[in-house]
Amino acid sequence: MPLLQACVEYDPKLTRAMQHVFDRKLLARSPEVAAEWSEKSKVDCITLDGDLCTRKGALSGGYVDLQKSRLKAYAEKIKAENDFRAAGQEHRRLKAEAQQINQDVTKI
């Protein structure tokens, strides 16, 4: 069933415009599936996020969810690594301090 008939409700007066926009389009659940099917079937695919994968191989558009941003995730990864390193240094410092106190107590 065509995407236009299956997924979009519109005023019948807009039929020609809607056919121009949605004609020969497939709906895909992910960019990977869209790329695969647009190549196989030689039609454009639209993902559920709004990305367009053309039959010529281009991928464009879509909504950018800041919660899933790769740049944000990378920045959070770097921060977590730095925090981990700092915690490791603090652990080593406290361990050395505890060993020193233990030695001081043993000498008494």
PDB file of C-alpha atoms in Angstrom:
ATOM      1  CA  MET A   1       0.000   0.000   0.000  1.00  0.00           C
ATOM      2  CA  PRO A   2       1.424   3.407  -0.887  1.00  0.00           C
ATOM      3  CA  LEU A   3       2.733   5.588   1.949  1.00  0.00           C
ATOM      4  CA  LEU A   4       0.337   8.378   1.042  1.00  0.00           C
ATOM      5  CA  GLN A   5      -2.773   6.220   1.442  1.00  0.00           C
ATOM      6  CA  ALA A   6      -1.496   4.326   4.491  1.00  0.00           C
ATOM      7  CA  CYS A   7      -0.080   7.103   6.656  1.00  0.00           C
ATOM      8  CA  VAL A   8      -1.353  10.553   5.688  1.00  0.00           C
ATOM      9  CA  GLU A   9      -4.792  12.103   5.954  1.00  0.00           C
ATOM     10  CA  TYR A  10      -5.362  15.171   3.801  1.00  0.00           C
ATOM     11  CA  ASP A  11      -8.047  17.241   2.119  1.00  0.00           C
ATOM     12  CA  PRO A  12      -8.921  15.724  -1.272  1.00  0.00           C
ATOM     13  CA  LYS A  13      -8.337  19.160  -2.855  1.00  0.00           C
ATOM     14  CA  LEU A  14      -4.637  18.647  -2.100  1.00  0.00           C
ATOM     15  CA  THR A  15      -4.358  15.286  -3.863  1.00  0.00           C
ATOM     16  CA  ARG A  16      -2.037  16.472  -6.669  1.00  0.00           C
ATOM     17  CA  ALA A  17       0.347  18.228  -4.281  1.00  0.00           C
ATOM     18  CA  MET A  18       0.381  15.287  -1.868  1.00  0.00           C
ATOM     19  CA  GLN A  19       1.073  12.856  -4.708  1.00  0.00           C
ATOM     20  CA  HIS A  20       3.956  15.041  -5.823  1.00  0.00           C
ATOM     21  CA  VAL A  21       5.502  14.951  -2.345  1.00  0.00           C
ATOM     22  CA  PHE A  22       4.745  11.352  -1.328  1.00  0.00           C
ATOM     23  CA  ASP A  23       4.557   9.433  -4.597  1.00  0.00           C
ATOM     24  CA  ARG A  24       7.068   6.564  -4.862  1.00  0.00           C
ATOM     25  CA  LYS A  25       8.188   6.730  -1.224  1.00  0.00           C
ATOM     26  CA  LEU A  26       8.666   3.891   1.253  1.00  0.00           C
ATOM     27  CA  LEU A  27       8.516   4.176   5.028  1.00  0.00           C
ATOM     28  CA  ALA A  28      11.430   2.551   6.913  1.00  0.00           C
ATOM     29  CA  ARG A  29      12.131   2.055  10.630  1.00  0.00           C
ATOM     30  CA  SER A  30      15.813   3.060  10.464  1.00  0.00           C
ATOM     31  CA  PRO A  31      18.314   4.760   8.145  1.00  0.00           C
ATOM     32  CA  GLU A  32      20.020   1.412   7.519  1.00  0.00           C
ATOM     33  CA  VAL A  33      16.781  -0.217   6.373  1.00  0.00           C
ATOM     34  CA  ALA A  34      15.932   2.889   4.316  1.00  0.00           C
ATOM     35  CA  ALA A  35      19.292   2.768   2.536  1.00  0.00           C
ATOM     36  CA  GLU A  36      18.937  -0.942   1.807  1.00  0.00           C
ATOM     37  CA  TRP A  37      15.395  -0.714   0.438  1.00  0.00           C
ATOM     38  CA  SER A  38      15.886   2.490  -1.535  1.00  0.00           C
ATOM     39  CA  GLU A  39      18.768   0.791  -3.342  1.00  0.00           C
ATOM     40  CA  LYS A  40      16.837  -2.459  -3.912  1.00  0.00           C
ATOM     41  CA  SER A  41      13.562  -0.928  -5.041  1.00  0.00           C
ATOM     42  CA  LYS A  42      14.913   2.245  -6.679  1.00  0.00           C
ATOM     43  CA  VAL A  43      12.516   4.489  -4.718  1.00  0.00           C
ATOM     44  CA  ASP A  44      13.090   7.071  -1.987  1.00  0.00           C
ATOM     45  CA  CYS A  45      12.620   5.990   1.635  1.00  0.00           C
ATOM     46  CA  ILE A  46      11.640   8.052   4.639  1.00  0.00           C
ATOM     47  CA  THR A  47      12.524   6.929   8.163  1.00  0.00           C
ATOM     48  CA  LEU A  48      10.232   7.266  11.157  1.00  0.00           C
ATOM     49  CA  ASP A  49      12.506  10.112  12.333  1.00  0.00           C
ATOM     50  CA  GLY A  50      12.006  11.950   9.041  1.00  0.00           C
ATOM     51  CA  ASP A  51      15.342  11.181   7.383  1.00  0.00           C
ATOM     52  CA  LEU A  52      15.127  10.887   3.610  1.00  0.00           C
ATOM     53  CA  CYS A  53      17.218   8.277   1.836  1.00  0.00           C
ATOM     54  CA  THR A  54      17.041   8.844  -1.905  1.00  0.00           C
ATOM     55  CA  ARG A  55      17.315   6.133  -4.523  1.00  0.00           C
ATOM     56  CA  LYS A  56      20.554   7.855  -5.598  1.00  0.00           C
ATOM     57  CA  GLY A  57      22.097   7.132  -2.183  1.00  0.00           C
ATOM     58  CA  ALA A  58      21.847  10.520  -0.451  1.00  0.00           C
ATOM     59  CA  LEU A  59      20.677  10.661   3.170  1.00  0.00           C
ATOM     60  CA  SER A  60      19.354  13.959   4.473  1.00  0.00           C
ATOM     61  CA  GLY A  61      17.023  15.758   6.829  1.00  0.00           C
ATOM     62  CA  GLY A  62      15.267  14.425   9.842  1.00  0.00           C
ATOM     63  CA  TYR A  63      14.817  15.521  13.404  1.00  0.00           C
ATOM     64  CA  VAL A  64      17.881  15.793  15.620  1.00  0.00           C
ATOM     65  CA  ASP A  65      17.080  14.593  19.107  1.00  0.00           C
ATOM     66  CA  LEU A  66      19.531  16.302  21.439  1.00  0.00           C
ATOM     67  CA  GLN A  67      19.146  13.408  23.875  1.00  0.00           C
ATOM     68  CA  LYS A  68      20.640  11.110  21.197  1.00  0.00           C
ATOM     69  CA  SER A  69      23.207  13.539  19.806  1.00  0.00           C
ATOM     70  CA  ARG A  70      26.551  11.902  19.014  1.00  0.00           C
ATOM     71  CA  LEU A  71      28.439  15.074  19.948  1.00  0.00           C
ATOM     72  CA  LYS A  72      26.687  15.273  23.299  1.00  0.00           C
ATOM     73  CA  ALA A  73      27.322  11.567  23.918  1.00  0.00           C
ATOM     74  CA  TYR A  74      31.000  12.028  23.041  1.00  0.00           C
ATOM     75  CA  ALA A  75      31.320  15.010  25.403  1.00  0.00           C
ATOM     76  CA  GLU A  76      29.653  12.983  28.171  1.00  0.00           C
ATOM     77  CA  LYS A  77      32.022  10.065  27.468  1.00  0.00           C
ATOM     78  CA  ILE A  78      35.073  12.340  27.746  1.00  0.00           C
ATOM     79  CA  LYS A  79      33.742  13.847  30.989  1.00  0.00           C
ATOM     80  CA  ALA A  80      33.068  10.369  32.414  1.00  0.00           C
ATOM     81  CA  GLU A  81      36.599   9.242  31.489  1.00  0.00           C
ATOM     82  CA  ASN A  82      38.084  12.334  33.162  1.00  0.00           C
ATOM     83  CA  ASP A  83      35.947  11.772  36.265  1.00  0.00           C
ATOM     84  CA  PHE A  84      37.048   8.125  36.315  1.00  0.00           C
ATOM     85  CA  ARG A  85      40.719   9.117  36.096  1.00  0.00           C
ATOM     86  CA  ALA A  86      40.268  11.698  38.861  1.00  0.00           C
ATOM     87  CA  ALA A  87      38.532   9.111  41.069  1.00  0.00           C
ATOM     88  CA  GLY A  88      41.393   6.674  40.415  1.00  0.00           C
ATOM     89  CA  GLN A  89      43.969   9.286  41.426  1.00  0.00           C
ATOM     90  CA  GLU A  90      41.965  10.137  44.562  1.00  0.00           C
ATOM     91  CA  HIS A  91      41.737   6.413  45.386  1.00  0.00           C
ATOM     92  CA  ARG A  92      45.509   5.979  45.038  1.00  0.00           C
ATOM     93  CA  ARG A  93      46.139   9.070  47.193  1.00  0.00           C
ATOM     94  CA  LEU A  94      43.776   7.872  49.932  1.00  0.00           C
ATOM     95  CA  LYS A  95      45.249   4.369  49.792  1.00  0.00           C
ATOM     96  CA  ALA A  96      48.776   5.741  50.226  1.00  0.00           C
ATOM     97  CA  GLU A  97      47.578   7.956  53.068  1.00  0.00           C
ATOM     98  CA  ALA A  98      45.896   4.969  54.751  1.00  0.00           C
ATOM     99  CA  GLN A  99      49.087   2.905  54.399  1.00  0.00           C
ATOM    100  CA  GLN A 100      51.106   5.733  55.950  1.00  0.00           C
ATOM    101  CA  ILE A 101      48.684   5.982  58.866  1.00  0.00           C
ATOM    102  CA  ASN A 102      48.802   2.201  59.259  1.00  0.00           C
ATOM    103  CA  GLN A 103      52.621   2.320  59.421  1.00  0.00           C
ATOM    104  CA  ASP A 104      52.494   5.176  61.940  1.00  0.00           C
ATOM    105  CA  VAL A 105      50.095   3.159  64.135  1.00  0.00           C
ATOM    106  CA  THR A 106      52.352   0.082  63.866  1.00  0.00           C
ATOM    107  CA  LYS A 107      55.361   2.105  65.073  1.00  0.00           C
ATOM    108  CA  ILE A 108      53.536   3.150  68.246  1.00  0.00           C
TER     109      ILE A 108
END
